[in-house]
mmCIF file of C-alpha atoms and ligand atoms in Angstrom:
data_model
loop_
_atom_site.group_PDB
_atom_site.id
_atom_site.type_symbol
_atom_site.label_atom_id
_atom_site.label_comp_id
_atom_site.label_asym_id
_atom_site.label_seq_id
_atom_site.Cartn_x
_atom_site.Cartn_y
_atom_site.Cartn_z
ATOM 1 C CA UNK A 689 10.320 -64.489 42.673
ATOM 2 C CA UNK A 690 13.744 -63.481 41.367
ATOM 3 C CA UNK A 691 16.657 -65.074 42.269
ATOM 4 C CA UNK A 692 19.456 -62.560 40.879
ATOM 5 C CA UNK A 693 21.836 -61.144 43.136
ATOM 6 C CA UNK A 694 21.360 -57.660 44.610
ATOM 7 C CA UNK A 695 24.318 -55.406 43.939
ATOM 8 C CA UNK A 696 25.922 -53.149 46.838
ATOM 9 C CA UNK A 697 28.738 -50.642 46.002
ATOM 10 C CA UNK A 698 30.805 -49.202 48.109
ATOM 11 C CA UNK A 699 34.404 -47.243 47.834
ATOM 12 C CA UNK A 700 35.583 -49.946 50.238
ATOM 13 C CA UNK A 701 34.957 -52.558 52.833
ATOM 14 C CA UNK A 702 32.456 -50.183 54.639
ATOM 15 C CA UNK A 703 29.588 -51.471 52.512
ATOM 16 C CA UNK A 704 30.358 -54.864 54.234
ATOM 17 C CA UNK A 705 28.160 -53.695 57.075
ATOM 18 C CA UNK A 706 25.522 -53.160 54.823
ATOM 19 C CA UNK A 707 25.866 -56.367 52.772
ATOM 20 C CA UNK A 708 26.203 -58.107 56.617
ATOM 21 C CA UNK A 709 22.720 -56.695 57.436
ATOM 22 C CA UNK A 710 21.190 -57.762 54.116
ATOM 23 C CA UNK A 711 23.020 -61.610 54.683
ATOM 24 C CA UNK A 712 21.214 -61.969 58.305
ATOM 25 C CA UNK A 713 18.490 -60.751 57.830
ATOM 26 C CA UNK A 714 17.416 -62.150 54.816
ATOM 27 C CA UNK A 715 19.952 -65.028 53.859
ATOM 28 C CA UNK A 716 18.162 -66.556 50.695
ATOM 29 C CA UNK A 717 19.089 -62.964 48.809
ATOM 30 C CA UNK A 718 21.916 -63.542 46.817
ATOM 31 C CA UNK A 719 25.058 -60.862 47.015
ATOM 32 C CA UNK A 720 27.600 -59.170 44.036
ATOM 33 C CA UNK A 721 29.599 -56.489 46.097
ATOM 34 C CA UNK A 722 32.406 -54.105 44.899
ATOM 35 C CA UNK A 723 34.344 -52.036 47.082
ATOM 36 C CA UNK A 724 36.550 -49.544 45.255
ATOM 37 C CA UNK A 725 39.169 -49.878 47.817
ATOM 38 C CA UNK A 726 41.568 -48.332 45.177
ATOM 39 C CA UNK A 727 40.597 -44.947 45.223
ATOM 40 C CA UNK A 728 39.386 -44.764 48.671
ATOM 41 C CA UNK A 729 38.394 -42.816 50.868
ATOM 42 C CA UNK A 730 36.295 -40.854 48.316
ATOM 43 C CA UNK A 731 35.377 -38.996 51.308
ATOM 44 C CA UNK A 732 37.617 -36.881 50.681
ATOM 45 C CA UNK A 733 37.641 -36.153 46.993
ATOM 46 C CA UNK A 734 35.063 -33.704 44.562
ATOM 47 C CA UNK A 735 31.428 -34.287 44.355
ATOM 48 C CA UNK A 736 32.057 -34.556 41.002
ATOM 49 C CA UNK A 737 35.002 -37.316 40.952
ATOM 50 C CA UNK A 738 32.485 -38.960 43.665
ATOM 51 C CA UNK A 739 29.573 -38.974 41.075
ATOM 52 C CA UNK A 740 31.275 -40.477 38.104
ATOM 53 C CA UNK A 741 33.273 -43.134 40.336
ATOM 54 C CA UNK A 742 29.395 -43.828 41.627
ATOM 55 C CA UNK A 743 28.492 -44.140 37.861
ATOM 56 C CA UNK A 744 31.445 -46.519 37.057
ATOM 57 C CA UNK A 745 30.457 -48.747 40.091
ATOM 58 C CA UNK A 746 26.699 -48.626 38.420
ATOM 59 C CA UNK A 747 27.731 -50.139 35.458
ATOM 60 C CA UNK A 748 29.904 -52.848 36.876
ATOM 61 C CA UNK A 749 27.105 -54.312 39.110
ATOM 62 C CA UNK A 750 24.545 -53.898 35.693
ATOM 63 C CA UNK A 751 26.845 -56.020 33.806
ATOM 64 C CA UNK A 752 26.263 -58.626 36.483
ATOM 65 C CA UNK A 753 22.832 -59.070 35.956
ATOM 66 C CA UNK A 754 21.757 -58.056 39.357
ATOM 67 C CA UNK A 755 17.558 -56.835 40.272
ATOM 68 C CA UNK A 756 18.774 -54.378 42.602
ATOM 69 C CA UNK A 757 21.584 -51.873 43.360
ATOM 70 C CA UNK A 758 21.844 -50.999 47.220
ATOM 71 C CA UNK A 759 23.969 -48.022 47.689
ATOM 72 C CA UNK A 760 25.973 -49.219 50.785
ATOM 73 C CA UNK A 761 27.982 -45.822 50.860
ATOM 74 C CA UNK A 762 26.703 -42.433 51.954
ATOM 75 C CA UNK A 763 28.882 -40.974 50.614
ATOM 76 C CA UNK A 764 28.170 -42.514 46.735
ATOM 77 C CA UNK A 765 24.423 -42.039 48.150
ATOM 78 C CA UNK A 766 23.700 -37.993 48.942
ATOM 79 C CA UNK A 767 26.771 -36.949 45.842
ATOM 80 C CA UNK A 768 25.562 -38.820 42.926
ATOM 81 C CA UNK A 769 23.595 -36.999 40.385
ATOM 82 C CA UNK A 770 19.823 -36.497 40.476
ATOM 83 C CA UNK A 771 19.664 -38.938 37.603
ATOM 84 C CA UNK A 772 21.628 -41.716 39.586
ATOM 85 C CA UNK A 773 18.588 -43.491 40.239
ATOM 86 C CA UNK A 774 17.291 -44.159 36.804
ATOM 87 C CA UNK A 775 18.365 -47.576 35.152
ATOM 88 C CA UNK A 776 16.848 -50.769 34.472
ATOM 89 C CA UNK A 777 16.444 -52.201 37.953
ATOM 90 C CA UNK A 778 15.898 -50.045 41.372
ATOM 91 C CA UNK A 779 18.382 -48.212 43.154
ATOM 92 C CA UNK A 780 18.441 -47.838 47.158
ATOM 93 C CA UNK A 781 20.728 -45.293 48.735
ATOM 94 C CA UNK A 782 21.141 -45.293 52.292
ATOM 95 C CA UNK A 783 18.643 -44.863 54.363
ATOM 96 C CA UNK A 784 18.059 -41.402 56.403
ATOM 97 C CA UNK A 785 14.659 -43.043 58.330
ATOM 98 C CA UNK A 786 16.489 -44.073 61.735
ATOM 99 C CA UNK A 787 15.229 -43.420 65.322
ATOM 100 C CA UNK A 788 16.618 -42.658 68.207
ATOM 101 C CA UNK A 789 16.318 -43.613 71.458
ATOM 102 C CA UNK A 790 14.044 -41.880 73.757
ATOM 103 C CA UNK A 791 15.096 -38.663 75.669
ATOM 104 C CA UNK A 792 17.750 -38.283 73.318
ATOM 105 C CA UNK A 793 17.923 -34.300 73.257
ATOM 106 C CA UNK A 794 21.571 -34.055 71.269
ATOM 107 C CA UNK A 795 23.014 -36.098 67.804
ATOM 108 C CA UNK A 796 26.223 -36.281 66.516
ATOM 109 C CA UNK A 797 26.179 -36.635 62.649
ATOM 110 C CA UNK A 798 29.431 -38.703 61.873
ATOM 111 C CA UNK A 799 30.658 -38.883 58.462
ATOM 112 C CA UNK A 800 32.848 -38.177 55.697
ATOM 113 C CA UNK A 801 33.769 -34.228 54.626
ATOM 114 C CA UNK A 802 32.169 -35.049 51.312
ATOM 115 C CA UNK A 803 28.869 -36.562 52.708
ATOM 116 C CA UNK A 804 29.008 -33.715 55.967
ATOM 117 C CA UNK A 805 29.595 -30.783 52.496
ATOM 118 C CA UNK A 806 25.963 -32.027 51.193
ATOM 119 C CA UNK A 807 24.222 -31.564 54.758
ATOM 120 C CA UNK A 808 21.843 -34.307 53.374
ATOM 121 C CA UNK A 809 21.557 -36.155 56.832
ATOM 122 C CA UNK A 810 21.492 -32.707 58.814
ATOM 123 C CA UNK A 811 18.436 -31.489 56.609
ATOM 124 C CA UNK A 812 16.685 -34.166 57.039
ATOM 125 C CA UNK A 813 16.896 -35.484 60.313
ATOM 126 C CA UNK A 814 16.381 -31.566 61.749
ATOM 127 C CA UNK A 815 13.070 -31.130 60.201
ATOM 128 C CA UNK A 816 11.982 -34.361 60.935
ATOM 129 C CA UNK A 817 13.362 -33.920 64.940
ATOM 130 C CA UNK A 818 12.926 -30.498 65.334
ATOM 131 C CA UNK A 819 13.249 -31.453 69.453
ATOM 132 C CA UNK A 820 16.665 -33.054 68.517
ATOM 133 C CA UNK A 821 19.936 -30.884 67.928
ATOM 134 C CA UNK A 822 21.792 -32.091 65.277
ATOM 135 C CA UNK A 823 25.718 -31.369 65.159
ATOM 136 C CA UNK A 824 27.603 -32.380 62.142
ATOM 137 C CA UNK A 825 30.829 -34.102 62.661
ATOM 138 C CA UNK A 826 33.522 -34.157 59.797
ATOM 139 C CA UNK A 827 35.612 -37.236 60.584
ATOM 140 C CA UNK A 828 39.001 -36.361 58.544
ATOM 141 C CA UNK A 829 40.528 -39.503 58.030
ATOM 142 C CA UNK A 830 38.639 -42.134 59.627
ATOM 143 C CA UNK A 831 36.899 -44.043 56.601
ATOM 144 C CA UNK A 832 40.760 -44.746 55.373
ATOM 145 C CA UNK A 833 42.567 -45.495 58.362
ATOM 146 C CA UNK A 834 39.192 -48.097 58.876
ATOM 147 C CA UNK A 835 39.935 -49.313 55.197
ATOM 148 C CA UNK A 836 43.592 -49.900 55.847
ATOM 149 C CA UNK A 837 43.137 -51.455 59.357
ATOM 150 C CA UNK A 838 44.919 -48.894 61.042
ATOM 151 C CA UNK A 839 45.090 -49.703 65.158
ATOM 152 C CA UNK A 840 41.840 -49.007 67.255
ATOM 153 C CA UNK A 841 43.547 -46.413 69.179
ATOM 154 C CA UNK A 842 44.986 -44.160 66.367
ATOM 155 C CA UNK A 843 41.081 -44.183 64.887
ATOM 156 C CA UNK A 844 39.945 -43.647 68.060
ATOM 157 C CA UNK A 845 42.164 -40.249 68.559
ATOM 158 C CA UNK A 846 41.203 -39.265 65.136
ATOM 159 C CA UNK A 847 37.527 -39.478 66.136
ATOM 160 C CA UNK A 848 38.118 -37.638 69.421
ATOM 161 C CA UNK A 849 40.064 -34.702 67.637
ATOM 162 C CA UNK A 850 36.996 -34.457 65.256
ATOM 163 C CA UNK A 851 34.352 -34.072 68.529
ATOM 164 C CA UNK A 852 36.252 -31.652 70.160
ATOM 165 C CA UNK A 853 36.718 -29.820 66.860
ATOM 166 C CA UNK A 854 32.831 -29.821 66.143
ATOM 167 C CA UNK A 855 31.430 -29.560 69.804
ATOM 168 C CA UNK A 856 30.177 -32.968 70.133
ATOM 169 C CA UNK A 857 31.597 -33.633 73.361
ATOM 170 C CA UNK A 858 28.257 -33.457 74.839
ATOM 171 C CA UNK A 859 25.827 -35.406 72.829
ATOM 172 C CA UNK A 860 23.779 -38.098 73.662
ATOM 173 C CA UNK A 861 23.791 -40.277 70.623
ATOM 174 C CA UNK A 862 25.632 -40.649 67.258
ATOM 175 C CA UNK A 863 24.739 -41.628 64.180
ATOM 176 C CA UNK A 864 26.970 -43.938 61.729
ATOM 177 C CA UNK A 865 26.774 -41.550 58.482
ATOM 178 C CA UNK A 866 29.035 -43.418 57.157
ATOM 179 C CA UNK A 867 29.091 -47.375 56.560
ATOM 180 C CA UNK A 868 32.842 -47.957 57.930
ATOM 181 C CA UNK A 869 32.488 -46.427 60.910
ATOM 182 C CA UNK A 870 30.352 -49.548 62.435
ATOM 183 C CA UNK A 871 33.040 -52.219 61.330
ATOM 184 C CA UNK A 872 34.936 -50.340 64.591
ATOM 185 C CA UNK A 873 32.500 -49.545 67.425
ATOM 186 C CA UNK A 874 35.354 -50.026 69.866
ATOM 187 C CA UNK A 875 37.274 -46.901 68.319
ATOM 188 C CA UNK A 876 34.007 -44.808 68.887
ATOM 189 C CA UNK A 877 33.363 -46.214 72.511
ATOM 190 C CA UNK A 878 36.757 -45.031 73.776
ATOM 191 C CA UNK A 879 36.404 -41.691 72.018
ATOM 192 C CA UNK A 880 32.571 -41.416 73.269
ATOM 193 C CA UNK A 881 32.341 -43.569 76.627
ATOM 194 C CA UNK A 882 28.827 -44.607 76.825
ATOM 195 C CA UNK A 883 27.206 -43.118 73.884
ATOM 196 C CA UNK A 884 24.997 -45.421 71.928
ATOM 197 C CA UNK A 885 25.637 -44.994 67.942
ATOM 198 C CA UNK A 886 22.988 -45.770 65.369
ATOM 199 C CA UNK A 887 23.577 -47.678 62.242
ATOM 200 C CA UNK A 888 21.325 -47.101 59.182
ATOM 201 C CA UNK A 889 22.645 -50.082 57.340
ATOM 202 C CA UNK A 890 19.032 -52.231 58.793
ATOM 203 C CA UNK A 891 16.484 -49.331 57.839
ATOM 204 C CA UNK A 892 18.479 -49.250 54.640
ATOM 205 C CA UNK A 893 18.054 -53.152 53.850
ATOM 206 C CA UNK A 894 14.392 -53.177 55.296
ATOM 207 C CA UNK A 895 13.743 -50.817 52.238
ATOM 208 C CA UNK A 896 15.370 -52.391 49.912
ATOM 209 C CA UNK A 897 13.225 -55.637 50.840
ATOM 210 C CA UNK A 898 10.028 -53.746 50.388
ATOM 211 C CA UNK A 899 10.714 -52.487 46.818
ATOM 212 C CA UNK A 900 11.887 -56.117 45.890
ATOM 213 C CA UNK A 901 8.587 -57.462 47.790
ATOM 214 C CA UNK A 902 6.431 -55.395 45.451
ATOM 215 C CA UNK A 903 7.861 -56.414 42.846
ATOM 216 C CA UNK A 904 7.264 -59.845 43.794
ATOM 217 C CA UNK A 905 11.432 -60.046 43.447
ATOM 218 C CA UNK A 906 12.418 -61.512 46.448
ATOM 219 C CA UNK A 907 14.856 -64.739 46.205
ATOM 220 C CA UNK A 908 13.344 -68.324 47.798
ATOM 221 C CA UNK A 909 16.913 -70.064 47.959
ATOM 222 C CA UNK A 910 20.338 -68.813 48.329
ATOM 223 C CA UNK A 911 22.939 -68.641 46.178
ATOM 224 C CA UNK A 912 26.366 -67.164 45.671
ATOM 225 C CA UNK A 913 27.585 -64.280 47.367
ATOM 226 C CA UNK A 914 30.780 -62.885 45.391
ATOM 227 C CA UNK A 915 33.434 -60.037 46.806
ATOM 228 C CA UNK A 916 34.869 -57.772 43.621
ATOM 229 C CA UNK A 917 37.502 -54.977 45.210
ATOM 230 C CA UNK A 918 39.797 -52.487 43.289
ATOM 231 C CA UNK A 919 42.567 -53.325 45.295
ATOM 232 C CA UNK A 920 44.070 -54.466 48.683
ATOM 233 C CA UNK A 921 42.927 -57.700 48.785
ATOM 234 C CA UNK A 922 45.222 -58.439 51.732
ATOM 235 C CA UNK A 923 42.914 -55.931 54.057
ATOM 236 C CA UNK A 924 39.542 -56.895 52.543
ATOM 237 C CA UNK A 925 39.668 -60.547 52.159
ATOM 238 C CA UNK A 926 40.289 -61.549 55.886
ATOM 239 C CA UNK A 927 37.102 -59.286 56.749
ATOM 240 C CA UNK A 928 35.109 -60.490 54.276
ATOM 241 C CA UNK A 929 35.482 -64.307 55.045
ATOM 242 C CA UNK A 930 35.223 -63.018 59.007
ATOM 243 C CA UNK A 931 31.807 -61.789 58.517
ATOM 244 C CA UNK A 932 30.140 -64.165 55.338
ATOM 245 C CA UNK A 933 32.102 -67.549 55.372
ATOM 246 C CA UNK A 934 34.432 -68.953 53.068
ATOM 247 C CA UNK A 935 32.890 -66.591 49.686
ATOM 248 C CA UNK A 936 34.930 -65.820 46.610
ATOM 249 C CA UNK A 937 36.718 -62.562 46.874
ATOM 250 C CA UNK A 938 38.244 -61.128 43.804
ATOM 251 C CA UNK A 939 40.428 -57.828 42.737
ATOM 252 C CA UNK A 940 38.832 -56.408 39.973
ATOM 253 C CA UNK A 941 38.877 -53.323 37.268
ATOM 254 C CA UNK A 942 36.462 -51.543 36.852
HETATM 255 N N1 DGL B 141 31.743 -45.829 53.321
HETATM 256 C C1 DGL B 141 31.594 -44.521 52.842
HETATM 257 C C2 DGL B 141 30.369 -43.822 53.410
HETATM 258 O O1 DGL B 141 29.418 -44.458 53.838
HETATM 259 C C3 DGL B 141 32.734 -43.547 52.801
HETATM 260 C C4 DGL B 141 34.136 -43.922 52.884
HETATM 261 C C5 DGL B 141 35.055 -43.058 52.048
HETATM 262 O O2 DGL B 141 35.399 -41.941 52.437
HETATM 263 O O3 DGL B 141 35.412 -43.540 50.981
HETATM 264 O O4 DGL B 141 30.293 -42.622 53.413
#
């Protein structure tokens, strides 16, 4: 039994969705997030800028003595170096083991330019579908207009320009590559009437349980789950106490 927090980094408030999967489904694990809401979207930035922010995040959640790191960004997940994963506690990206639902002939691949640029999700999912087409979809934009609560409607246009621009007009299922994108499924629904998306952030937690089961790591009671985020406060703090309760939610330096 451990009863440290697990630490999730993100570059913003998209990790939330992660963090909310972890919180319902297993409530007695204890949370430290950080969102680096400051230099978001890192979506759209180097992989190597993307790597050492990754490392800087890293270091902030060690120095909070958590007995996990969950990697609740996919884009921080497929750019980081190879020896990212190294440390003194265990280190889950996100997870690429989803399913889809039956008949499902055609996938979109939603995500950032930086995570679409590593084909990670593409490479994977292909050889392990090969009945599936994959198509990858570069969604310019979308992770920050998400992050600064820009309307439905203008994320919603921003999705459909990236569909039309990467032939996904015609698929039969999404996937959530990247963890903002599920904080605004109604964006998504009016770009794609009727397609059902899949969101990685359960496979991702279900993993992270197993490692921390044998370990014999798991928490038996709750305790505090704290917020840390670069910046905008304003934008993150409402959505935060929306989805976990009245937590503490702090701006930080990293
Ligand atoms: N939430 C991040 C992801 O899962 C990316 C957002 C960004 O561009 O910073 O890829």
């Amino acid at each position: 039994m451990d009863n440290r927090p697990i630490g999730i980094m993100d570059s913003g408030v998209g990790g939330l969705t992660v963090a909310k999967a972890l919180h319902d489904m297993y409530p007695k694990e204890s949370i430290v997030f950080i969102g680096d809401s400051k230099r978001n979207p890192y979506g759209e930035r180097t992989r190597e800028e993307i790597a050492d922010f990754g490392e800087e995040l890293k270091a902030f959640l060690l120095a909070r003595d958590v007995k996990m790191l969950i990697v609740g960004c996919n884009t921080i997940s497929f750019n980081v170096r190879d020896n990212f994963t190294e440390g003194p506690v265990p280190v889950v990206k996100m997870s690429l083991d989803i399913s889809f639902p039956k008949g499902v002939r055609k996938v979109g691949i939603f995500a950032t330019p930086a995570s679409i640029a590593t084909h990670a999700h593409y490479d994977y999912l292909s050889k392990k579908f090969p009945e599936i087409h994959f198509t990858e979809v570069p969604c310019d934009g979308v992770a920050a207009a998400i992050e600064q609560k820009k309307e439905e409607n203008l994320i919603s246009s921003l999705v459909r320009k990236a569909v039309k621009e990467y032939h996904a007009c015609d698929i039969d299922a999404g996937y959530w590559a990247c963890t903002h994108y599920p904080l605004v499924p109604g964006a998504f629904e009016k770009a794609l009437p009727h397609v059902p998306f899949i969101d990685p952030a359960r496979p991702t937690v279900e993993r992270a349980v197993e490692i921390l089961r044998d370990r014999d790591a798991l928490a038996d009671k709750a305790g505090e789950n704290r917020f840390y985020f670069t910046d905008c406060l304003e934008n993150a703090s409402p959505l935060v106490r929306s989805l976990f309760g009245p937590v503490v939610v702090e701006k930080t330096v990293l």
